[in-house]
Amino acid sequence: MAKQEDIFKNVVSHAKEYGFIFPSSEVYDGLSAVYDYAQNGVELKKNIREYWWKSMVQMNDNIVGLDAAILMHPTTWKASGHVDAFNDPLIDNKDSKKRYRADVLVEDYAEKLNVKAKKEIEKARTRFGDAFNEQEFITTNPRVVEYLAKEREILERLAKGMSEDLADVKALIEELEIADPETGSRNWTDVKQFNLMFGTKLGASADSAMDLYLRPETAQGIFVNFVNVQKSGRMKVPFGIAQTGKAFRNEIVARQFIFRMREFEQMEMQFFVRPGDEMQHYEHWKEARLKWHLSLGLGQENYRFHDHEKLAHYANAAADIEFNFPFGFKELEGIHSRTDFDLKAHEQHSGRKLQYFDAELNKNYVPYVVETSLGLDRMFLAVFATSLKEEVLEDGSSRTVLKLPAVLAPTKAAVLPLVKKDGLPDIAHQIIEELKWDFNVTYDEKDAVGRRYRRQDALGTPFCITVDHQTIEDQTVTIRHRDTMKQDRVAIADLKSIIENEVSMKNWLMKM
Ligand code: ATP
């Protein structure tokens, strides 16, 4: 556990030290759960966004893009259910004054029972070897049966309390003697609902001002534009609309760096399908999204599906792609079959028809929707944290290297003159002039070349190109590969194609 925490601390400090992520308005001691992307972070984030956009919009002829405004007519949020139901149950500890999500406290307690059961199962597996029958063990071992039954009972009571009466959730917390994880105190307030939307006002004078919300998800901008896009683009069902953009949630507990922020970015795609066909599209998108993640090579073992048993009011099937973050497996992306809930709700509240005429079936209907919803910042964290490595080299020294997928790296190559004289800097600058039309490249002449290599390793730059005295003679340079540290002597004229081969989106996306 301590080790995991250390890794995470290292991720946060590396992100700051190397110009990826800073706390927002740090001169005023920051703003809780709000972050700024710095010179290298903004490039990595942009590359992730582009990698997603290309695979969604450019590579699918039945998916188009959209950039809807953050501010929307307030009735949008009434129709979507966010005004009435976008709540988290919060509870305060009276002694520590710390605030928690009541459901998370209970879920964490239940999870511990699950972990205990798993430990028993693993112990038995080792003991019995090949003869081990897991299913039989789970149903007959008294301890495992008890742990799992208790876990189920707690989660069922939680679900009931959440939908019917929050006093029962408080009672459950007291009954289970759940303590403040930080201080051990059991002195709790009642559980209250807390709406996660940020409010703001439109208009100059107080009496004529209209109450608005900062959007808590990008999806509704797509739903209200469904007919506009379908008609103007002459789109035929099934088709999708993709969008990336900011979303805002006043999260109660936001302590995990960019994993849970109050201002964050989503990359969503809503796919409109014939009613009845949704499960087939849902299965397709589950698979397609996992393949997209795997194409980046962060390791298959770091992903798993979590199929939802408890479904949101609008969904008839839902799953998360969970990722192995430095603090364990957590949701990275959601794939939801949302039925016709949203379009129907907007029809009712707007009085307009949000339907599609299906020429093949010769009838009008409200399409069903399958959505894929990925947090750009969470994706950033997944990529960044998994790529950060501390390596011990053959000579016993160590290096910090950010093994980012080359396609996402902020800078593709650094051009380094071996010394600051003899015309080498001029040649280096000429190389930069050539390469910068196609790639983000950088120049560095400060310090010994070995230190410059280390600095580029820590920034995740896949290539270092070194100009030396031989370059003057024969127009060749050395190119050093970040991950293997191998150096090859190549012609300046070949640099572009060597880099292109490793960083082109095409080559990476073709792995899907
Ligand atoms: P969680 O259960 O973690 O709060 P959620 O189920 O509310 O997430 P969705 O509403 O499905 O999340 O949003 C889709 C995606 O947006 C999530 O999978 C996640 O990647 C991202 N996301 C949601 N909330 C945040 C946040 N506060 N900060 C960063 N990313 C977020």
Short mmCIF file of N, CA and C in Angstrom, two decimals, residues 169-252:
data_model
loop_
_atom_site.label_atom_id
_atom_site.label_comp_id
_atom_site.label_asym_id
_atom_site.label_seq_id
_atom_site.Cartn_x
_atom_site.Cartn_y
_atom_site.Cartn_z
N VAL A 169 -29.39 4.93 5.07
CA VAL A 169 -27.96 4.88 4.73
C VAL A 169 -27.14 5.28 5.97
N LYS A 170 -27.62 6.31 6.65
CA LYS A 170 -26.94 6.73 7.89
C LYS A 170 -27.00 5.58 8.91
N ALA A 171 -28.17 4.96 9.04
CA ALA A 171 -28.33 3.86 10.00
C ALA A 171 -27.36 2.73 9.67
N LEU A 172 -27.19 2.47 8.38
CA LEU A 172 -26.29 1.40 7.94
C LEU A 172 -24.84 1.73 8.33
N ILE A 173 -24.46 3.00 8.13
CA ILE A 173 -23.10 3.43 8.49
C ILE A 173 -22.87 3.24 9.99
N GLU A 174 -23.87 3.56 10.77
CA GLU A 174 -23.73 3.42 12.22
C GLU A 174 -23.70 1.96 12.63
N GLU A 175 -24.58 1.18 12.04
CA GLU A 175 -24.65 -0.25 12.36
C GLU A 175 -23.33 -0.97 12.04
N LEU A 176 -22.73 -0.62 10.93
CA LEU A 176 -21.48 -1.26 10.52
C LEU A 176 -20.27 -0.65 11.24
N GLU A 177 -20.56 0.36 12.06
CA GLU A 177 -19.52 1.07 12.82
C GLU A 177 -18.42 1.59 11.89
N ILE A 178 -18.84 2.17 10.77
CA ILE A 178 -17.87 2.73 9.84
C ILE A 178 -17.32 4.03 10.41
N ALA A 179 -15.97 4.12 10.42
CA ALA A 179 -15.34 5.30 11.00
C ALA A 179 -14.75 6.18 9.91
N ASP A 180 -14.52 7.46 10.24
CA ASP A 180 -13.82 8.37 9.34
C ASP A 180 -12.47 7.73 8.98
N PRO A 181 -12.23 7.46 7.68
CA PRO A 181 -10.99 6.75 7.30
C PRO A 181 -9.73 7.50 7.73
N GLU A 182 -9.85 8.82 7.91
CA GLU A 182 -8.64 9.57 8.25
C GLU A 182 -8.42 9.70 9.75
N THR A 183 -9.52 9.74 10.53
CA THR A 183 -9.32 10.02 11.96
C THR A 183 -9.89 8.92 12.87
N GLY A 184 -10.71 8.04 12.33
CA GLY A 184 -11.28 6.98 13.16
C GLY A 184 -12.53 7.41 13.92
N SER A 185 -12.95 8.67 13.79
CA SER A 185 -14.13 9.13 14.52
C SER A 185 -15.43 8.57 13.91
N ARG A 186 -16.43 8.27 14.81
CA ARG A 186 -17.71 7.76 14.29
C ARG A 186 -18.84 8.74 14.54
N ASN A 187 -18.47 10.01 14.68
CA ASN A 187 -19.44 11.04 15.02
C ASN A 187 -19.95 11.70 13.74
N TRP A 188 -21.04 11.11 13.15
CA TRP A 188 -21.48 11.53 11.82
C TRP A 188 -22.71 12.42 11.85
N THR A 189 -22.83 13.31 10.86
CA THR A 189 -24.08 14.06 10.66
C THR A 189 -25.05 13.16 9.89
N ASP A 190 -26.26 13.68 9.62
CA ASP A 190 -27.18 12.96 8.76
C ASP A 190 -26.65 12.97 7.32
N VAL A 191 -27.21 12.08 6.51
CA VAL A 191 -26.82 12.05 5.09
C VAL A 191 -27.73 13.02 4.32
N LYS A 192 -27.12 13.88 3.50
CA LYS A 192 -27.92 14.86 2.73
C LYS A 192 -27.64 14.70 1.23
N GLN A 193 -28.64 15.03 0.43
CA GLN A 193 -28.41 15.04 -1.02
C GLN A 193 -27.71 16.32 -1.41
N PHE A 194 -26.80 16.23 -2.36
CA PHE A 194 -26.03 17.39 -2.77
C PHE A 194 -25.98 17.40 -4.29
N ASN A 195 -26.53 18.45 -4.93
CA ASN A 195 -26.54 18.49 -6.40
C ASN A 195 -25.17 18.92 -6.91
N LEU A 196 -24.67 18.18 -7.90
CA LEU A 196 -23.30 18.38 -8.35
C LEU A 196 -23.14 19.46 -9.43
N MET A 197 -24.26 20.06 -9.87
CA MET A 197 -24.13 21.05 -10.94
C MET A 197 -23.73 22.42 -10.39
N PHE A 198 -22.86 23.10 -11.14
CA PHE A 198 -22.48 24.47 -10.81
C PHE A 198 -23.51 25.41 -11.43
N GLY A 199 -24.03 26.30 -10.66
CA GLY A 199 -24.99 27.27 -11.19
C GLY A 199 -24.28 28.55 -11.60
N THR A 200 -24.89 29.28 -12.54
CA THR A 200 -24.38 30.61 -12.89
C THR A 200 -25.56 31.42 -13.42
N LYS A 201 -25.31 32.67 -13.78
CA LYS A 201 -26.44 33.51 -14.21
C LYS A 201 -26.18 34.12 -15.59
N LEU A 202 -27.26 34.25 -16.35
CA LEU A 202 -27.17 34.90 -17.65
C LEU A 202 -27.93 36.21 -17.55
N GLY A 203 -27.34 37.32 -18.01
CA GLY A 203 -28.07 38.59 -17.99
C GLY A 203 -27.47 39.57 -17.01
N ALA A 204 -27.75 40.86 -17.23
CA ALA A 204 -27.06 41.92 -16.49
C ALA A 204 -27.72 42.25 -15.16
N SER A 205 -29.03 42.44 -15.15
CA SER A 205 -29.64 42.90 -13.90
C SER A 205 -30.16 41.72 -13.11
N ALA A 206 -30.13 41.91 -11.80
CA ALA A 206 -30.44 40.80 -10.91
C ALA A 206 -31.83 40.22 -11.17
N ASP A 207 -32.85 41.10 -11.41
CA ASP A 207 -34.21 40.57 -11.54
C ASP A 207 -34.47 39.90 -12.88
N SER A 208 -33.73 40.35 -13.95
CA SER A 208 -34.01 39.71 -15.23
C SER A 208 -33.06 38.54 -15.50
N ALA A 209 -32.13 38.31 -14.59
CA ALA A 209 -31.13 37.26 -14.84
C ALA A 209 -31.78 35.88 -14.88
N MET A 210 -31.20 35.03 -15.68
CA MET A 210 -31.75 33.67 -15.83
C MET A 210 -30.75 32.71 -15.20
N ASP A 211 -31.24 31.76 -14.43
CA ASP A 211 -30.34 30.80 -13.80
C ASP A 211 -29.90 29.75 -14.82
N LEU A 212 -28.61 29.59 -14.93
CA LEU A 212 -28.07 28.58 -15.86
C LEU A 212 -27.18 27.61 -15.09
N TYR A 213 -26.79 26.56 -15.76
CA TYR A 213 -25.81 25.62 -15.19
C TYR A 213 -24.63 25.47 -16.14
N LEU A 214 -23.47 25.26 -15.60
CA LEU A 214 -22.35 24.82 -16.42
C LEU A 214 -22.59 23.34 -16.69
N ARG A 215 -22.48 22.92 -17.95
CA ARG A 215 -22.90 21.54 -18.26
C ARG A 215 -22.09 20.51 -17.45
N PRO A 216 -22.79 19.52 -16.87
CA PRO A 216 -22.09 18.47 -16.13
C PRO A 216 -21.69 17.30 -17.02
N GLU A 217 -22.14 17.30 -18.27
CA GLU A 217 -21.73 16.29 -19.25
C GLU A 217 -21.92 16.90 -20.63
N THR A 218 -21.18 16.38 -21.61
CA THR A 218 -21.30 16.95 -22.96
C THR A 218 -22.47 16.34 -23.72
N ALA A 219 -22.97 15.19 -23.26
CA ALA A 219 -23.95 14.41 -24.02
C ALA A 219 -25.20 15.22 -24.41
N GLN A 220 -25.70 16.08 -23.50
CA GLN A 220 -26.97 16.75 -23.80
C GLN A 220 -26.86 17.70 -24.98
N GLY A 221 -25.68 18.27 -25.21
CA GLY A 221 -25.47 19.14 -26.38
C GLY A 221 -25.66 18.34 -27.66
N ILE A 222 -25.35 17.06 -27.60
CA ILE A 222 -25.54 16.19 -28.76
C ILE A 222 -27.01 15.85 -28.93
N PHE A 223 -27.69 15.50 -27.83
CA PHE A 223 -29.10 15.12 -27.95
C PHE A 223 -29.95 16.26 -28.52
N VAL A 224 -29.74 17.48 -28.01
CA VAL A 224 -30.61 18.57 -28.49
C VAL A 224 -30.28 18.96 -29.93
N ASN A 225 -29.13 18.55 -30.42
CA ASN A 225 -28.76 18.83 -31.82
C ASN A 225 -29.03 17.66 -32.75
N PHE A 226 -29.64 16.61 -32.22
CA PHE A 226 -29.80 15.39 -33.01
C PHE A 226 -30.48 15.65 -34.36
N VAL A 227 -31.61 16.36 -34.33
CA VAL A 227 -32.35 16.57 -35.58
C VAL A 227 -31.57 17.51 -36.52
N ASN A 228 -30.96 18.57 -35.95
CA ASN A 228 -30.16 19.50 -36.78
C ASN A 228 -29.08 18.76 -37.55
N VAL A 229 -28.34 17.92 -36.84
CA VAL A 229 -27.23 17.21 -37.49
C VAL A 229 -27.78 16.18 -38.48
N GLN A 230 -28.79 15.45 -38.07
CA GLN A 230 -29.33 14.38 -38.93
C GLN A 230 -29.83 14.97 -40.25
N LYS A 231 -30.57 16.08 -40.15
CA LYS A 231 -31.16 16.66 -41.36
C LYS A 231 -30.09 17.34 -42.22
N SER A 232 -29.26 18.20 -41.59
CA SER A 232 -28.28 18.96 -42.39
C SER A 232 -27.20 18.05 -42.96
N GLY A 233 -26.91 16.94 -42.26
CA GLY A 233 -25.88 16.02 -42.75
C GLY A 233 -26.49 14.83 -43.50
N ARG A 234 -27.82 14.83 -43.65
CA ARG A 234 -28.54 13.72 -44.29
C ARG A 234 -28.04 12.37 -43.78
N MET A 235 -27.96 12.28 -42.45
CA MET A 235 -27.42 11.07 -41.82
C MET A 235 -28.50 10.00 -41.76
N LYS A 236 -28.05 8.75 -41.94
CA LYS A 236 -28.97 7.62 -41.86
C LYS A 236 -28.68 6.80 -40.62
N VAL A 237 -29.71 6.47 -39.87
CA VAL A 237 -29.53 5.60 -38.70
C VAL A 237 -29.04 4.23 -39.18
N PRO A 238 -28.02 3.61 -38.57
CA PRO A 238 -27.31 4.08 -37.39
C PRO A 238 -26.21 5.08 -37.75
N PHE A 239 -26.12 6.14 -36.94
CA PHE A 239 -25.02 7.09 -37.10
C PHE A 239 -24.67 7.67 -35.73
N GLY A 240 -23.47 8.28 -35.69
CA GLY A 240 -23.01 8.80 -34.40
C GLY A 240 -22.61 10.26 -34.47
N ILE A 241 -22.67 10.93 -33.31
CA ILE A 241 -22.16 12.30 -33.18
C ILE A 241 -21.13 12.28 -32.05
N ALA A 242 -19.95 12.81 -32.36
CA ALA A 242 -18.85 12.79 -31.39
C ALA A 242 -18.51 14.19 -30.96
N GLN A 243 -18.08 14.33 -29.71
CA GLN A 243 -17.77 15.65 -29.21
C GLN A 243 -16.75 15.55 -28.08
N THR A 244 -15.83 16.53 -28.04
CA THR A 244 -14.95 16.62 -26.88
C THR A 244 -15.17 18.00 -26.27
N GLY A 245 -15.13 18.10 -24.96
CA GLY A 245 -15.30 19.42 -24.37
C GLY A 245 -15.39 19.38 -22.86
N LYS A 246 -15.36 20.59 -22.28
CA LYS A 246 -15.33 20.73 -20.83
C LYS A 246 -16.68 20.33 -20.20
N ALA A 247 -16.58 19.74 -19.01
CA ALA A 247 -17.77 19.49 -18.19
C ALA A 247 -17.40 19.89 -16.76
N PHE A 248 -18.41 20.20 -15.95
CA PHE A 248 -18.17 20.73 -14.61
C PHE A 248 -19.02 19.97 -13.59
N ARG A 249 -18.38 19.52 -12.54
CA ARG A 249 -19.15 18.87 -11.45
C ARG A 249 -18.57 19.30 -10.12
N ASN A 250 -19.46 19.70 -9.24
CA ASN A 250 -19.01 20.12 -7.92
C ASN A 250 -18.82 18.88 -7.05
N GLU A 251 -17.80 18.09 -7.36
CA GLU A 251 -17.57 16.81 -6.70
C GLU A 251 -17.38 17.00 -5.19
N ILE A 252 -17.95 16.10 -4.41
CA ILE A 252 -17.84 16.23 -2.95
C ILE A 252 -16.44 15.86 -2.50
#
